[in-house]
CSV table of C-alpha atoms in Angstrom, one decimal:
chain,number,residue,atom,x,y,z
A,1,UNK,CA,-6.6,45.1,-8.6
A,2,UNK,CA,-3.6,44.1,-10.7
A,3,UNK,CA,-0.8,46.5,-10.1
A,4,UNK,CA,0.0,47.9,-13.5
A,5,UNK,CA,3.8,48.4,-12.5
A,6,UNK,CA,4.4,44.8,-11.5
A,7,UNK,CA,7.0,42.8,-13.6
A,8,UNK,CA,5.0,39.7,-14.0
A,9,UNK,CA,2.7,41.2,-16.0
A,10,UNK,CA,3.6,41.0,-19.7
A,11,UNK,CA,0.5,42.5,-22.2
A,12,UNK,CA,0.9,42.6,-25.8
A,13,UNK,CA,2.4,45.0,-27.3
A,14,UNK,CA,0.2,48.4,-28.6
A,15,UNK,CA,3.2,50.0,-30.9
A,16,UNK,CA,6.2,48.6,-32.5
A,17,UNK,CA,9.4,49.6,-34.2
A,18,UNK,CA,10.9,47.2,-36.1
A,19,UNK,CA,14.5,47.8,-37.6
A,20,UNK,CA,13.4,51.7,-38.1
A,21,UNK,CA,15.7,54.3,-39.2
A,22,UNK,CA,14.6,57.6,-39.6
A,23,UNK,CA,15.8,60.8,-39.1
A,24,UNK,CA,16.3,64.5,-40.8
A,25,UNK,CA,16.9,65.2,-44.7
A,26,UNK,CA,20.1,62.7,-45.4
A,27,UNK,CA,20.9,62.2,-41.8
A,28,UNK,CA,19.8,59.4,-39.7
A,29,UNK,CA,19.0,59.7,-36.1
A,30,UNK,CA,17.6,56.2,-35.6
A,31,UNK,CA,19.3,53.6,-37.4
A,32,UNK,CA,17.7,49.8,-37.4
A,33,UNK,CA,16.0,50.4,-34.1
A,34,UNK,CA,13.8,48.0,-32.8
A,35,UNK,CA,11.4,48.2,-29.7
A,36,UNK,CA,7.8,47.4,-28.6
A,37,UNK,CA,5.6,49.6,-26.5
A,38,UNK,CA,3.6,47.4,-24.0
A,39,UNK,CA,-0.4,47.8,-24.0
A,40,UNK,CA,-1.8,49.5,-21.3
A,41,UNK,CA,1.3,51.0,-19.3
A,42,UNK,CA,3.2,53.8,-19.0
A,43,UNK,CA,6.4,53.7,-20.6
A,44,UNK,CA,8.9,56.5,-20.5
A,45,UNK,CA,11.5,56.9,-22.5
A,46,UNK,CA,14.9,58.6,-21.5
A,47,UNK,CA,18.4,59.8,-22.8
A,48,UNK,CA,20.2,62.6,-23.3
A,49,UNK,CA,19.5,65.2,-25.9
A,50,UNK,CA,19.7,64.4,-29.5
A,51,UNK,CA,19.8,60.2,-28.7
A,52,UNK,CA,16.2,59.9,-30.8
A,53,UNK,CA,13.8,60.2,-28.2
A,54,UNK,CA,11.4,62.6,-29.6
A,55,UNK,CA,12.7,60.8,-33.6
A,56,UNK,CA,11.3,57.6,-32.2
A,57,UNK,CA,7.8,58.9,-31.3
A,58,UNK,CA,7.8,61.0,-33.9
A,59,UNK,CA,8.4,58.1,-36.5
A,60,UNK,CA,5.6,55.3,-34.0
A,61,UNK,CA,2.8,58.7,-34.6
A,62,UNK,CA,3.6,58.3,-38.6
A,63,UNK,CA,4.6,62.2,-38.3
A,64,UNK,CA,8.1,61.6,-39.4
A,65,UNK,CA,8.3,59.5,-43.0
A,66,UNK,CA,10.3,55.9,-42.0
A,67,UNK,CA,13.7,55.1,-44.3
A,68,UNK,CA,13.5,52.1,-43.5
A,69,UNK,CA,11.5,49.4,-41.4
A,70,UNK,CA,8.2,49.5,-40.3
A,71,UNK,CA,6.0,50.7,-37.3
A,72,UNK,CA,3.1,48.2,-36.5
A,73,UNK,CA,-0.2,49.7,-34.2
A,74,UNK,CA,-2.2,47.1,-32.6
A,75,UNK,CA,-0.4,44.1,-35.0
A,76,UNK,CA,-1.6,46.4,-38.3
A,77,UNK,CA,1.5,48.6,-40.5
A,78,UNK,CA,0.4,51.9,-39.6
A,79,UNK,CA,1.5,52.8,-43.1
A,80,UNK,CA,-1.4,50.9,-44.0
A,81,UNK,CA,-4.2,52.8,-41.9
A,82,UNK,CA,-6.3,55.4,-43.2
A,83,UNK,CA,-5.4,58.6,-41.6
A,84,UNK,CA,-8.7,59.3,-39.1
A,85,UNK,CA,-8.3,55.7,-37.7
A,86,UNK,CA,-4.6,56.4,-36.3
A,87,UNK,CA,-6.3,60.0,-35.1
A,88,UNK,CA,-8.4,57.5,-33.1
A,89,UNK,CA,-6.2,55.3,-31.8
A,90,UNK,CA,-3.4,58.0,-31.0
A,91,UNK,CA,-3.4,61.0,-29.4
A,92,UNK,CA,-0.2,63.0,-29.9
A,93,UNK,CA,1.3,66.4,-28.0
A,94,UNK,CA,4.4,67.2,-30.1
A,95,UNK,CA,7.6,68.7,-28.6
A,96,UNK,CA,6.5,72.3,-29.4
A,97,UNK,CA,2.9,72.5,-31.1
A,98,UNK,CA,1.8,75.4,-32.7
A,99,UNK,CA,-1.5,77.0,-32.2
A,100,UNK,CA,-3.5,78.7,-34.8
A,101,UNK,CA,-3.0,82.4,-34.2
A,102,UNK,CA,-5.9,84.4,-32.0
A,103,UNK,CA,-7.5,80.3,-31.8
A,104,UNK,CA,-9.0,80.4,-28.1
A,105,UNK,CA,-8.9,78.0,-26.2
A,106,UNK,CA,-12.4,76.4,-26.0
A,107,UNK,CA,-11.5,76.1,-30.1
A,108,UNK,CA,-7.8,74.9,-29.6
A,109,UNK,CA,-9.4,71.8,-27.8
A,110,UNK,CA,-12.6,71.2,-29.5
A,111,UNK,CA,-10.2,70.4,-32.4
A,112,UNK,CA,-9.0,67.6,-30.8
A,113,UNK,CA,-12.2,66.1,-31.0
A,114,UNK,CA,-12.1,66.2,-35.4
A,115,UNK,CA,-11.2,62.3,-36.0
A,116,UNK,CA,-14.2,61.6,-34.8
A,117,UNK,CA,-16.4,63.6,-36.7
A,118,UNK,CA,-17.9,63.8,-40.3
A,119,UNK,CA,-17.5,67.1,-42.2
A,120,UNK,CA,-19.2,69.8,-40.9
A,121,UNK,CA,-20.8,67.7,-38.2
A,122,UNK,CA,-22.2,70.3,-35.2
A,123,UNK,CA,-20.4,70.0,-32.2
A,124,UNK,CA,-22.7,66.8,-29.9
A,125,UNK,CA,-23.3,66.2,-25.9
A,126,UNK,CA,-20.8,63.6,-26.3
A,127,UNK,CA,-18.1,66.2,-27.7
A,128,UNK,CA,-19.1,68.9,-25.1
A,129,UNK,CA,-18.6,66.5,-22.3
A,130,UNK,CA,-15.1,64.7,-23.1
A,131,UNK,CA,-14.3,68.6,-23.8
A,132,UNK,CA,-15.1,69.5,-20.5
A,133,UNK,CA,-13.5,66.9,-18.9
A,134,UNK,CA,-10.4,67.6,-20.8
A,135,UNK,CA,-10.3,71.4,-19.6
A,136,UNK,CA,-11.7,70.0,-16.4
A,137,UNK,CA,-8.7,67.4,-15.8
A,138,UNK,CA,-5.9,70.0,-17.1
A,139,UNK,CA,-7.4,72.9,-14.8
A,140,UNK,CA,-7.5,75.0,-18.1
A,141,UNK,CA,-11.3,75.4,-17.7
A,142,UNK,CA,-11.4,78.9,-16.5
A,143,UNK,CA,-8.7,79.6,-20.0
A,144,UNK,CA,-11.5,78.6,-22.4
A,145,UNK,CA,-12.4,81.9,-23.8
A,146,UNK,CA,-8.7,83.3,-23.6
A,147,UNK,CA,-6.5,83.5,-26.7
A,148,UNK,CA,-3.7,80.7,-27.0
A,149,UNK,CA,-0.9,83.2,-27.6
A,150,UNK,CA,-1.8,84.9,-24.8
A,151,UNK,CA,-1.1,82.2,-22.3
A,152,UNK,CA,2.1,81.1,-20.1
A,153,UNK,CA,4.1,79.0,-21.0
A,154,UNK,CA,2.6,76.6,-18.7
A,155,UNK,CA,-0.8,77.4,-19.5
A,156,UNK,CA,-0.3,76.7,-23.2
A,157,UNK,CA,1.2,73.3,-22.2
A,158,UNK,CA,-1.8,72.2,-19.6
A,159,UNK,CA,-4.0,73.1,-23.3
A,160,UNK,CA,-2.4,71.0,-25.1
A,161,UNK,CA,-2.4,68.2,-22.9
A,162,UNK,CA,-6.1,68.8,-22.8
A,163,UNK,CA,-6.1,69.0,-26.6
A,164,UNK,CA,-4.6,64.9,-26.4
A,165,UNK,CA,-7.3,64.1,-23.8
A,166,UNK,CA,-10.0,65.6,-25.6
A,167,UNK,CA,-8.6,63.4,-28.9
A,168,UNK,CA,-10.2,60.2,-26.3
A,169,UNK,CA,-7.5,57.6,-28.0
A,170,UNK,CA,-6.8,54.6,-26.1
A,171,UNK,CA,-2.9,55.7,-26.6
A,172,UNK,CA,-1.0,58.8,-25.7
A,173,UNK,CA,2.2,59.9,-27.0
A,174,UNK,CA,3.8,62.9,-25.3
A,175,UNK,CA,6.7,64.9,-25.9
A,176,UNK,CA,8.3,66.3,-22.2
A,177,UNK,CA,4.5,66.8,-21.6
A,178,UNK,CA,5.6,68.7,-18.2
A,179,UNK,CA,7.8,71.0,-20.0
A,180,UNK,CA,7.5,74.9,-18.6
A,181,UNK,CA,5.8,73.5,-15.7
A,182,UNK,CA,6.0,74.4,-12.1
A,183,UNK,CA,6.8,71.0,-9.8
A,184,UNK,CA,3.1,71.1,-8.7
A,185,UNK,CA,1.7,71.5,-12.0
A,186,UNK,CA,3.8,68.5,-13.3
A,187,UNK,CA,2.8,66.5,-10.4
A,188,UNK,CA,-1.0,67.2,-11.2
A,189,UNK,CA,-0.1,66.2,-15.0
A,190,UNK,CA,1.8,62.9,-14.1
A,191,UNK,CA,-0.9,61.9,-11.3
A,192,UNK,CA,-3.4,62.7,-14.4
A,193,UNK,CA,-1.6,60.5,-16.9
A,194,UNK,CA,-1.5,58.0,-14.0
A,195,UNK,CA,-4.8,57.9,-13.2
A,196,UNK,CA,-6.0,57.3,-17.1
A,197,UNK,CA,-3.6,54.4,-17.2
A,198,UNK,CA,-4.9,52.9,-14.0
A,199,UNK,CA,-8.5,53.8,-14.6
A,200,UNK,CA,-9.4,53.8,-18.2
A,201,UNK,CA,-6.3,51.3,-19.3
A,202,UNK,CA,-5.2,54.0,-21.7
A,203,UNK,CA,-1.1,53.1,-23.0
A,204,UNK,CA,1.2,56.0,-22.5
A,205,UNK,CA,4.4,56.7,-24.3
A,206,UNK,CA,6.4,59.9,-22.5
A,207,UNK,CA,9.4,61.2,-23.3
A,208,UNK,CA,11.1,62.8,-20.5
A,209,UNK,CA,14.4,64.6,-19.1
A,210,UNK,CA,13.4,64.0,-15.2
A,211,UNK,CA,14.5,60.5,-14.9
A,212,UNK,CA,13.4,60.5,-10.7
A,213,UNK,CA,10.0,61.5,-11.8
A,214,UNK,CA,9.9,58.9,-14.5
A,215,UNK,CA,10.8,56.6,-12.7
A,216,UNK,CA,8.2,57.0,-10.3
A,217,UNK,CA,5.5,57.2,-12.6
A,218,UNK,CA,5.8,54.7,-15.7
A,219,UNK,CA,6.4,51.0,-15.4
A,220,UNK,CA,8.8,50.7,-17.9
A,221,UNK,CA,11.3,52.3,-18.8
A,222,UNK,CA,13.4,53.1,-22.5
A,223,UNK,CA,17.0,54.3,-22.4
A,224,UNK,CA,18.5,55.7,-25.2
A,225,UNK,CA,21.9,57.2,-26.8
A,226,UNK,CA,23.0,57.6,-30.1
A,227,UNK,CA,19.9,56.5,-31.6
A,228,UNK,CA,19.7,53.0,-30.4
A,229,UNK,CA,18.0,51.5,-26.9
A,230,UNK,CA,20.6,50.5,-24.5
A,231,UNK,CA,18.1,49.2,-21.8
A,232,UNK,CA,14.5,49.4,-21.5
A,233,UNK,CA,11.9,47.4,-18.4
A,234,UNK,CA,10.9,48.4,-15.1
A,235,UNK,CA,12.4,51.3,-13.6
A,236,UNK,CA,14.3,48.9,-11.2
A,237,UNK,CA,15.8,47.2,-13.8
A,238,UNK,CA,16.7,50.5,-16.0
A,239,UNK,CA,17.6,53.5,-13.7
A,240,UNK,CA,20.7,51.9,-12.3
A,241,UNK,CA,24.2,53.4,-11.5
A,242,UNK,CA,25.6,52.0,-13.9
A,243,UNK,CA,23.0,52.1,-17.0
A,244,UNK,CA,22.8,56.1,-16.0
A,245,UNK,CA,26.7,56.6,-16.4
A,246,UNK,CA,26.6,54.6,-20.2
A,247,UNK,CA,23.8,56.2,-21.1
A,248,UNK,CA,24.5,59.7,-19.8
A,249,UNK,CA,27.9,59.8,-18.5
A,250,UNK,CA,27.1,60.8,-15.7
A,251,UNK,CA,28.3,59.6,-11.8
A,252,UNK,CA,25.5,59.2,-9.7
A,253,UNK,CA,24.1,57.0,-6.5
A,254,UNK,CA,21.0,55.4,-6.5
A,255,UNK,CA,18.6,55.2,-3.6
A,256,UNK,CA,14.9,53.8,-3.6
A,257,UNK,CA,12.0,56.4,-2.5
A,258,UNK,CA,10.9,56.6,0.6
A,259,UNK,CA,7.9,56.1,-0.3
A,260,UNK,CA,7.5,54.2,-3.1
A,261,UNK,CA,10.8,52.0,-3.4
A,262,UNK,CA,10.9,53.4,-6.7
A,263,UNK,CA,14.4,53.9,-8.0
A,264,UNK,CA,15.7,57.9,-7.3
A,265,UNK,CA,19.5,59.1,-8.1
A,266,UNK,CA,21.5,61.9,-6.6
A,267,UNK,CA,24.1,63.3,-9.5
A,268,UNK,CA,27.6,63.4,-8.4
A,269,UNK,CA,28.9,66.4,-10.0
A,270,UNK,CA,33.0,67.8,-9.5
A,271,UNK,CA,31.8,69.8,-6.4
A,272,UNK,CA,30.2,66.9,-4.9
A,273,UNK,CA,32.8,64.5,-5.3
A,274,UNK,CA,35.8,67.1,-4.7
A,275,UNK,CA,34.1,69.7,-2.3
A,276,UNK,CA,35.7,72.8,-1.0
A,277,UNK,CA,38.1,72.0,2.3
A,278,UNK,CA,35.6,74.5,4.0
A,279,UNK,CA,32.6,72.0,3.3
A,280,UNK,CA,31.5,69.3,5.6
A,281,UNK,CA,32.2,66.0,3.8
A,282,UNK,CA,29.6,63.7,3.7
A,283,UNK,CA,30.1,59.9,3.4
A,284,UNK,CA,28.4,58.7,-0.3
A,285,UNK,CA,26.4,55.3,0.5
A,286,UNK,CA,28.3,52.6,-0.6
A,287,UNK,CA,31.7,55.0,-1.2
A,288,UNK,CA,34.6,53.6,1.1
A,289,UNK,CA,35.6,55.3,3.6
């Protein structure tokens, strides 16, 4: 099996930005940006709060109106395309969705399943089963008859994931999909988003605060500030000392995973760099001593 993260593999791309600007009311966030999203990979994007993270896949989904530029899915201006074909190429989780109020679950997901079905259309086997896998895969499955507004915060976020999975679209986009999640939870979602990548070949677009756990899970990587990319590849190639100080300001040593070899950094914050003279001081790899 081709491995999905190696760098000599170059597919075509699924989305692209070209020379978009978008943003809120008269204020751009994104300013002539320009980027592709490669076909069937994982590609996170990263960058401090307010760069245009969640602006960019906002503006890619066609739910945020483009000033300028275009936004082309599968080659095709996605301007251009009727609105149930993008519903079945993308499936979207938004930063913070709303549910319907009193909607249960089981209904919550089963509307995920709308693009691809005429008016009024009963629900089929074929609906019932991708629904069921969707609860299935999210461990919401036990949640189907409980109100949405009664849930967790991490319960209503493993829904809505399983609302995108139940959409079936050969691309996700997902906004901090692991937000209010425990660690174990998020590493049941990630191993899930890895595992449709590897296995069904589905594109995902993430954006995400955890740049270790991003790193180990998408093989490429889109840094952003101040509404333009400063660096986007592998993970190798992007989470770098020196990429994470211009792109966060922030000090910081980077060490590959035990594991993996996957790229992992440990912030340097005032305490660590200037500890108290009652703290053992610890050599930083590669500091002089």
């Amino acid at each position: 099996m081709t491995d999905p993260h190696s760098p000599g593999r170059h597919p075509a791309h699924r989305l692209e930005a070209r020379a978009v600007s978008a943003g809120y009311g008269s204020s751009l966030i994104i300013d002539g940006l320009s980027v592709g999203i490669a076909a069937g990979r994982i590609t996170a994007l990263v960058g401090p709060n307010a760069c245009g993270k969640s602006t960019l896949l906002k503006s890619v989904a066609r739910l945020l109106p483009l000033a300028a530029g275009s936004v082309l899915l599968e080659g095709a201006d996605i301007r251009s395309l009727p609105t149930r074909q993008v519903a079945r190429r993308l499936g979207i989780l938004p930063q913070s969705p709303i549910a319907p109020e009193s909607i249960t679950v089981g209904d919550l997901v089963w509307r995920g399943r709308h693009p691809h079905r005429r008016f009024g259309q009963r629900r089929t086997a074929a609906d019932e089963t991708v629904i069921a896998d969707a609860l299935l895969a999210t461990g919401t499955a036990e949640l189907v008859d409980r109100p949405v507004d009664q849930l967790s915060g991490g319960q209503r976020q493993r829904v809505w994931i399983a609302v995108a999975l139940a959409q079936d679209t050969p691309t996700l986009l997902l906004d901090e999909p692991t937000t209010y999640l425990d660690v174990a939870h998020q590493i049941e979602v990630m191993d899930l988003l890895a595992e449709l990548n590897e296995q069904a070949g589905k594109t995902i677009v993430l954006v995400s605060h955890d740049l270790n756990q991003a790193a180990l899970y998408a093989s490429d990587m889109i840094a952003m500030r101040d509404g333009r990319v400063v660096c986007q590849g592998p993970p190798e190639q992007v989470l770098t000392e020196e990429t994470v100080a211009e792109v966060f300001g922030l000090t910081c040593v980077v060490v590959p995973h035990p594991y993996t070899g996957r790229p992992q950094i440990f912030p340097l914050g005032r305490r660590t760099l200037a500890p108290t003279s009652s703290a053992p001081r610890t050599l930083i790899p590669g500091e002089p001593s």
